[in-house]
Amino acid sequence: MKSTLDGGNTKVFAKAVQSLSKFGGDLFIEANIDGMQLRTLNPTKSAVGTYRFSRSFFDCYEVDQNEESFCKLDMRACLTVFRNTKQVERCDMALLNDRTKFQIQLKCQHETLKNTFISVDDEENITAEMAPENNCNTICGSHKIFTEISNNFNPAEEEITLEAQEKKVNVKNYVEGSRVNEKFMRSQLQLNADEFEKYKIEKETCITFCLKELRAFLMFAEALNESLCLQFDGAGSPVFVGISHRDEINCILIMSTLSPEEVSFYDNCQESEVQECTTSKTSQKRKLKTSVPNQSKNIRRVMDQKCIAEDTTLSNSSSLFGFVNNSSKRSYPSSVAVPRNLNTSVSTSSFDEISLLTPALSVETNRMQMFDKNVDPVVSKGVHNGDNDDCIPESPKREGRTNLRSIFSRCFQSTYVPVEPSTSGQIFALDSDTE
Amino acid sequence: MKFRAMMQDPEYMREFLYIIQTLSKLAKACVMKISMDKVYFVANEESGSTAPLVWVEIDPKQYFAEYTMQGVDSENDPHIVLNIPTLNLGTALSLLRNNPSYCKLKLTNLQFPCLTVDIDAATKSSDKSRRAMHHVPVDVIPRCDWPHFAVPTIPECKLVLNVPSNRLIRGLIDKIKNLSPTIIFYATSAGEMNLVAETDMATITTRYQNLELHTINPSDGDKSKEHIEASCSVDCKKTALFFSALQIPSTELSCGIADDRLIHLEVNVRDGVTIHSKLPAVCI
C-alpha cells in the first residue's frame, strides 16, 4: 500500500492522529480499495474511533486489489511524526513489503526530507461492525455548541449524562440522587432543541458516556469546522458520534453507554438548610461519653459494621446492601431517610449477634470514630449534628474514615509501636538474623 | 444559615466572573465571608508560595439585585464563612461570558453544603435561553475557626498615589522579573513614583510623574521636609503574579507605600467593589 498527501491534507491527517492519540494508545491503520482508515480503542475498550479517508483525499493512492493492508502501530511514534506539520509540502506513506515497517516520508520546505520508519507492532486489525442506521434519536449541531457543552464541565470530568427530552436536552455530570464524592461539583446545562441543527427524539431517554473521547473527537470537528451528529437509542446501547467532511472524510465514534440504574444512590437527597455545628468540642465529648445509652450504642456499632461491609465490597450492585434488601427496592430521592432507620430498629437483634462475634473491631472503630470527632477540628464542622439520639452516620466522609481506620486499625491499637517504616523491604530479613 | 443573592446586570455579572477568575489564578481555594453589609473573597495561599495575599470587597446592596443572608449568631454580627474551590467556581460561572440574563447564588445542602450557581443565558441561535446549574461543594467554616479567617485590614500607608494604566505596569514588571528578584517602589509627595530594579550590571528606573496624591501620612521626622519620600522593596515575582492574575480591565490603581514595611495595591472596579493586595517588603 502506498499513498501520497499534499501539504494541506497532511495537516488534516496530522490533526486526525493527534485527536485519536487523546484516547488510544495504539493506532490501527487499514487500507483497502475505498480508502484508508485510522482506528483506535480507548484503554477500557468502551469507545472506538474510526476516521475514514476516501481515495479522493489522497493525491496518489495505490493498494493491491487482492491484498488487505492493515497494521497496528504505536500511537506515540505516530504522534511524534505528525506533531509539527507546518512546513510539510508532501507526505508519502507506505507499508513496506515485508510488513514489518510503516514508512512515512515528509517532504518539507527548503528541500528537507524527513524519513521515518515505524515498526509494526502487530498485524492486527479491529473492526466495529455497527452502523448507526436504525437509531431513533438524533441530535446534530455545530461543533461550537458541543464545545460549549464540554466547556461547561471541569477538564478532568470523565462521564456526562445526557437527558434527551422532546423539546430540550439536559447535560449533567451526575445522576440525580446518586452518591458523589464530597469534593465533587455537580453541574448541569439545559439546552433547547432549537439550538441544534437537527433534533429528533422519538423516545425520551437518558444516557451516560465518556467525555474524554467526545472531547478528542470534538477537537477534530473543530479543525474541520464541521458539525457533529449524535445518534443513540437508549441507555445500554451504543451512542454514535459522526462527522463527515465533503465525502472525503468520514468519522465515527462509537461509545458504550451506561444506564443510570447502575449507580448507587443516597437515601436522603433532599435539599435542606445548611447547619452549623455550634457546640464546642469538649462538651460534645462529654455528651457522647455519658448520654449515649446502651441501645443506641449497639445500633451505632451495627451501623459501623454495615459501613465497613458497604465500603469493602467492591461492587456497587444493590443486592449487597443490607438496607436495600430489606426494603426490596432502591431508595430514590423521593423516599427520604426512612428505610435505613426502620431497618436498623427491626434487625437490631440479628446484628447484635454479629457484633458479639467480632466485638473487638467494631468497638475499636467506634472508639476511633469518637476520638476522631473530638480531636480533628476539620471533621466536626457544618452539617453534622452530634446531639441526636440516633447516631446514624450521615455524611459519606465519616464512612470513608471508618474504612480507613479499619484497614489501618493496628496502627491505632495500644500495641502499635510507631517506628519509622524502612524504605527498603530487605531490612526485615536482616533484623530477624541479628536476633 | 441562609444565603441567596441574585445579579441581573450583565456588566456586573461579567465583572463578577473576572473577579473569580482573578482569584482562581492566585489560589486553589478562597474564603468567602458573607455578612449583612459586605461580601469578601480572600485568596491566601499558604506562606512560602509566590502568590500574594489578595482580597475582594463587595458591597452587596449595590451589586446584587436581591440579597438575603441569615448567618449564625443572628444578634451580633451574623456571618457565614465558606471555603470555596476557586477553579470550580470559575467553571460554574463560565456561562456568564455570553449574554447572561440572571445569575443566582444560593447556599444549599444537597448531601453536603454547596454553593448553587444558577445561570440563565440567552443564545444567539434561538430566542429561548440556556440554563446552567452548578453545585459547587463548599466547606462551612465553624465559628470557633473564624479568627483564623479574618479579613485583612487595610494598612496605613505613608503615601498613596493613583497610578494610571495597570496594563503598562504589568508588562514592565513582567520584564523586570527576569532581571532582578526584587523591585523598589519609591514615591514622593510631589506626585512622582519610580520603579527601580537593580542588578550588578545596571539599574533600571521607570518614572511616573504628576501622579495624583491620594493620601499622605507623614512620620514625625518628615513633617519639616518639603518633599516626603517613601520607598519599599518587594518580591518581583509576587508583584508580577498579582498583575498577571488581574483579569479586570481597569485603568487606575492606587498604590500605597509604607516605608520598608509593605505595599498595598488597590483596584477600584466600581463603587463598592474593590480588589486589594498586600505585598510584604523584602530585604535586599
Short mmCIF file of C-alpha atoms in Angstrom, two decimals, chain B:
data_model
loop_
_atom_site.label_atom_id
_atom_site.label_comp_id
_atom_site.label_asym_id
_atom_site.label_seq_id
_atom_site.Cartn_x
_atom_site.Cartn_y
_atom_site.Cartn_z
CA MET B 1 -27.77 29.55 57.69
CA LYS B 2 -29.21 31.07 54.61
CA PHE B 3 -27.67 32.90 51.73
CA ARG B 4 -29.24 33.98 48.47
CA ALA B 5 -28.05 36.54 46.01
CA MET B 6 -29.07 37.42 42.51
CA MET B 7 -27.42 39.52 39.84
CA GLN B 8 -29.22 40.88 36.83
CA ASP B 9 -26.96 43.43 35.22
CA PRO B 10 -24.83 41.73 32.52
CA GLU B 11 -21.95 44.07 33.19
CA TYR B 12 -21.91 43.24 36.90
CA MET B 13 -22.08 39.56 36.11
CA ARG B 14 -19.13 39.72 33.75
CA GLU B 15 -17.20 41.63 36.38
CA PHE B 16 -18.05 39.01 38.93
CA LEU B 17 -16.70 36.34 36.60
CA TYR B 18 -13.47 38.32 36.15
CA ILE B 19 -13.10 38.66 39.91
CA ILE B 20 -13.46 34.92 40.44
CA GLN B 21 -11.09 34.22 37.56
CA THR B 22 -8.54 36.55 39.14
CA LEU B 23 -8.82 34.64 42.39
CA SER B 24 -8.57 31.26 40.67
CA LYS B 25 -5.25 32.30 39.17
CA LEU B 26 -3.92 33.08 42.62
CA ALA B 27 -5.16 30.31 44.87
CA LYS B 28 -6.79 26.90 44.76
CA ALA B 29 -9.37 27.84 47.32
CA CYS B 30 -10.66 31.11 48.61
CA VAL B 31 -12.57 32.06 51.70
CA MET B 32 -15.92 33.73 51.14
CA LYS B 33 -17.10 35.73 54.09
CA ILE B 34 -20.71 36.80 53.90
CA SER B 35 -22.12 39.38 56.25
CA MET B 36 -25.07 41.73 56.09
CA ASP B 37 -23.28 44.68 54.56
CA LYS B 38 -20.22 43.14 52.90
CA VAL B 39 -19.15 40.09 50.95
CA TYR B 40 -15.45 39.30 51.00
CA PHE B 41 -13.40 36.85 48.99
CA VAL B 42 -9.96 36.20 50.42
CA ALA B 43 -7.34 34.31 48.43
CA ASN B 44 -4.48 33.46 50.68
CA GLU B 45 -2.20 30.65 49.61
CA GLU B 46 -0.01 29.12 52.28
CA SER B 47 3.08 31.01 53.21
CA GLY B 48 6.03 30.12 51.06
CA SER B 49 4.16 30.29 47.77
CA THR B 50 4.68 33.20 45.43
CA ALA B 51 1.00 34.07 45.27
CA PRO B 52 0.30 37.37 47.03
CA LEU B 53 -2.49 37.91 49.51
CA VAL B 54 -5.46 39.26 47.60
CA TRP B 55 -8.90 40.05 48.88
CA VAL B 56 -12.00 41.41 47.23
CA GLU B 57 -14.58 43.53 48.94
CA ILE B 58 -18.09 43.72 47.51
CA ASP B 59 -20.93 45.85 48.70
CA PRO B 60 -23.90 43.51 48.15
CA LYS B 61 -26.54 46.22 48.23
CA GLN B 62 -25.14 47.80 45.12
CA TYR B 63 -24.03 44.66 43.39
CA PHE B 64 -26.85 42.20 43.88
CA ALA B 65 -30.40 42.88 42.83
CA GLU B 66 -31.58 40.55 45.54
CA TYR B 67 -29.60 39.71 48.63
CA THR B 68 -30.69 37.80 51.70
CA MET B 69 -28.48 36.25 54.26
CA GLN B 70 -29.07 34.75 57.63
CA GLY B 71 -25.93 33.83 59.47
CA VAL B 72 -25.34 32.05 62.69
CA ASP B 73 -25.46 34.16 65.82
CA SER B 74 -28.07 36.49 64.43
CA GLU B 75 -27.88 39.01 67.29
CA ASN B 76 -24.42 40.39 66.90
CA ASP B 77 -22.57 40.42 63.63
CA PRO B 78 -24.01 37.43 61.77
CA HIS B 79 -21.65 35.80 59.32
CA ILE B 80 -21.27 32.87 57.02
CA VAL B 81 -17.73 31.80 56.27
CA LEU B 82 -17.19 29.37 53.43
CA ASN B 83 -14.16 27.81 51.88
CA ILE B 84 -14.69 27.57 48.12
CA PRO B 85 -12.56 25.89 45.46
CA THR B 86 -11.92 28.77 43.06
CA LEU B 87 -11.40 26.67 39.95
CA ASN B 88 -14.79 25.01 40.38
CA LEU B 89 -16.47 28.33 40.95
CA GLY B 90 -14.76 29.72 37.86
CA THR B 91 -16.06 26.81 35.76
CA ALA B 92 -19.50 27.26 37.24
CA LEU B 93 -19.60 30.92 36.28
CA SER B 94 -18.13 30.45 32.81
CA LEU B 95 -21.52 30.82 31.16
CA LEU B 96 -21.60 34.45 32.33
CA ARG B 97 -19.35 35.26 29.40
CA ASN B 98 -22.15 35.06 26.86
CA ASN B 99 -25.02 37.38 27.42
CA PRO B 100 -26.46 36.22 30.74
CA SER B 101 -29.90 37.30 31.87
CA TYR B 102 -29.54 36.41 35.53
CA CYS B 103 -27.21 34.66 37.93
CA LYS B 104 -28.36 33.32 41.26
CA LEU B 105 -26.11 32.23 44.08
CA LYS B 106 -27.56 30.17 46.87
CA LEU B 107 -26.21 28.22 49.79
CA THR B 108 -27.78 24.77 49.77
CA ASN B 109 -27.27 21.49 51.49
CA LEU B 110 -27.53 18.69 48.97
CA GLN B 111 -25.86 15.73 50.66
CA PHE B 112 -23.16 18.21 51.65
CA PRO B 113 -23.01 22.01 51.74
CA CYS B 114 -22.93 23.54 48.28
CA LEU B 115 -22.99 26.96 46.77
CA THR B 116 -25.52 26.57 44.00
CA VAL B 117 -24.91 28.73 40.98
CA ASP B 118 -27.87 29.07 38.67
CA ILE B 119 -27.28 30.95 35.42
CA ASP B 120 -29.64 31.71 32.62
CA ALA B 121 -28.01 32.92 29.43
CA ALA B 122 -29.52 33.91 26.14
CA THR B 123 -28.17 32.32 22.99
CA LYS B 124 -27.56 33.72 19.58
CA SER B 125 -29.25 30.93 17.68
CA SER B 126 -32.56 30.76 19.48
CA ASP B 127 -34.86 33.11 21.28
CA LYS B 128 -35.00 30.78 24.25
CA SER B 129 -32.24 30.69 26.80
CA ARG B 130 -29.79 28.18 28.07
CA ARG B 131 -29.71 27.32 31.72
CA ALA B 132 -26.80 26.00 33.72
CA MET B 133 -26.84 24.90 37.31
CA HIS B 134 -23.74 24.02 39.29
CA HIS B 135 -23.46 22.79 42.84
CA VAL B 136 -20.03 23.89 43.97
CA PRO B 137 -19.02 21.95 47.08
CA VAL B 138 -18.02 24.26 49.91
CA ASP B 139 -16.72 23.84 53.43
CA VAL B 140 -18.66 25.70 56.06
CA ILE B 141 -16.13 27.05 58.49
CA PRO B 142 -17.39 26.74 62.08
CA ARG B 143 -17.50 29.73 64.32
CA CYS B 144 -14.63 28.60 66.51
CA ASP B 145 -12.31 28.80 63.49
CA TRP B 146 -13.42 32.24 62.36
CA PRO B 147 -10.48 34.03 63.99
CA HIS B 148 -8.20 32.19 61.57
CA PHE B 149 -10.12 33.54 58.61
CA ALA B 150 -10.34 37.20 59.47
CA VAL B 151 -10.46 39.63 56.59
CA PRO B 152 -7.17 41.52 56.27
CA THR B 153 -7.22 45.15 57.32
CA ILE B 154 -6.24 47.95 55.01
CA PRO B 155 -2.82 49.06 56.19
CA GLU B 156 -1.92 52.62 56.91
CA CYS B 157 0.48 53.83 54.27
CA LYS B 158 2.76 56.83 54.30
CA LEU B 159 1.97 57.78 50.73
CA VAL B 160 -0.85 56.65 48.48
CA LEU B 161 -0.67 57.55 44.80
CA ASN B 162 -3.01 56.87 41.93
CA VAL B 163 -1.09 55.10 39.20
CA PRO B 164 -2.54 55.02 35.70
CA SER B 165 -2.94 52.07 33.37
CA ASN B 166 -2.04 48.89 35.12
CA ARG B 167 -1.53 47.14 31.80
CA LEU B 168 1.61 49.16 31.32
CA ILE B 169 2.87 48.23 34.74
CA ARG B 170 2.05 44.58 34.11
CA GLY B 171 4.26 44.43 31.02
CA LEU B 172 7.02 46.29 32.77
CA ILE B 173 7.12 44.16 35.89
CA ASP B 174 6.92 41.02 33.77
CA LYS B 175 10.14 42.07 32.06
CA ILE B 176 11.88 43.21 35.24
CA LYS B 177 11.05 39.86 36.85
CA ASN B 178 13.68 38.25 34.62
CA LEU B 179 16.36 40.73 35.60
CA SER B 180 16.05 41.23 39.29
CA PRO B 181 14.39 39.30 42.11
CA THR B 182 13.24 42.47 43.84
CA ILE B 183 11.75 45.76 42.75
CA ILE B 184 11.79 49.01 44.69
CA PHE B 185 8.71 51.20 44.76
CA TYR B 186 9.74 54.74 45.50
CA ALA B 187 7.33 57.64 45.75
CA THR B 188 7.40 61.29 46.72
CA SER B 189 4.66 63.62 47.83
CA ALA B 190 5.30 65.65 44.67
CA GLY B 191 3.42 63.01 42.73
CA GLU B 192 6.34 61.03 41.41
CA MET B 193 6.68 57.29 41.55
CA ASN B 194 9.75 55.33 40.50
CA LEU B 195 10.03 51.63 39.98
CA VAL B 196 13.66 50.69 40.46
CA ALA B 197 15.27 47.37 39.65
CA GLU B 198 18.93 46.97 40.48
CA THR B 199 21.24 44.36 39.07
CA ASP B 200 25.03 44.04 39.12
CA MET B 201 25.24 45.43 35.62
CA ALA B 202 22.53 48.05 35.51
CA THR B 203 19.86 49.93 37.35
CA ILE B 204 16.53 50.27 35.60
CA THR B 205 14.26 53.04 36.75
CA THR B 206 10.80 53.73 35.43
CA ARG B 207 9.43 57.09 36.40
CA TYR B 208 5.84 58.14 36.66
CA GLN B 209 5.35 61.85 37.12
CA ASN B 210 2.48 64.15 38.02
CA LEU B 211 0.51 61.45 39.70
CA GLU B 212 -2.44 62.27 41.85
CA LEU B 213 -1.67 62.12 45.52
CA HIS B 214 -4.38 60.17 47.31
CA THR B 215 -3.42 60.35 50.97
CA ILE B 216 -0.38 61.30 52.94
CA ASN B 217 0.60 60.31 56.47
CA PRO B 218 3.96 61.87 57.21
CA SER B 219 6.01 60.46 60.03
CA ASP B 220 7.26 62.77 62.78
CA GLY B 221 10.71 63.19 61.28
CA ASP B 222 9.37 64.01 57.86
CA LYS B 223 6.95 66.77 58.78
CA SER B 224 9.51 69.55 58.41
CA LYS B 225 10.65 68.37 54.98
CA GLU B 226 9.35 69.87 51.78
CA HIS B 227 9.05 66.55 49.97
CA ILE B 228 8.05 63.43 51.76
CA GLU B 229 9.50 60.23 50.40
CA ALA B 230 8.55 56.61 50.85
CA SER B 231 10.15 53.51 49.45
CA CYS B 232 9.76 49.80 49.80
CA SER B 233 11.41 46.87 48.11
CA VAL B 234 9.16 43.91 47.28
CA ASP B 235 9.45 40.50 45.67
CA CYS B 236 9.23 40.96 41.93
CA LYS B 237 7.65 37.56 41.19
CA LYS B 238 4.87 38.18 43.70
CA THR B 239 4.15 41.58 42.18
CA ALA B 240 4.19 40.16 38.65
CA LEU B 241 1.78 37.41 39.67
CA PHE B 242 -0.69 39.92 41.03
CA PHE B 243 -0.65 41.94 37.85
CA SER B 244 -0.85 38.96 35.54
CA ALA B 245 -3.71 37.45 37.54
CA LEU B 246 -5.71 40.65 37.40
CA GLN B 247 -8.43 39.99 34.85
CA ILE B 248 -10.32 43.21 35.18
CA PRO B 249 -9.73 45.85 32.54
CA SER B 250 -9.30 48.79 34.85
CA THR B 251 -7.42 51.96 34.16
CA GLU B 252 -6.45 53.11 37.59
CA LEU B 253 -4.75 51.54 40.51
CA SER B 254 -3.91 53.08 43.81
CA CYS B 255 -0.58 52.18 45.24
CA GLY B 256 0.16 52.75 48.91
CA ILE B 257 3.69 52.58 50.24
CA ALA B 258 4.55 52.09 53.90
CA ASP B 259 8.26 52.67 54.38
CA ASP B 260 10.14 49.35 54.33
CA ARG B 261 7.09 47.52 55.52
CA LEU B 262 4.67 46.77 52.72
CA ILE B 263 2.95 47.91 49.56
CA HIS B 264 -0.81 48.00 49.37
CA LEU B 265 -2.34 47.84 45.90
CA GLU B 266 -5.98 48.61 45.40
CA VAL B 267 -8.06 48.33 42.25
CA ASN B 268 -11.36 50.10 42.40
CA VAL B 269 -13.57 48.19 40.00
CA ARG B 270 -16.61 50.32 40.69
CA ASP B 271 -18.25 51.90 43.70
CA GLY B 272 -18.45 49.22 46.32
CA VAL B 273 -16.24 46.68 44.56
CA THR B 274 -12.52 46.76 45.28
CA ILE B 275 -9.66 44.35 44.91
CA HIS B 276 -6.86 44.70 47.42
CA SER B 277 -3.45 43.16 47.67
CA LYS B 278 -0.67 43.42 50.21
CA LEU B 279 2.91 42.82 49.21
CA PRO B 280 5.33 42.47 52.10
CA ALA B 281 8.74 44.13 51.99
CA VAL B 282 11.85 42.07 51.41
CA CYS B 283 15.40 42.79 52.49
CA ILE B 284 17.87 43.35 49.71
#
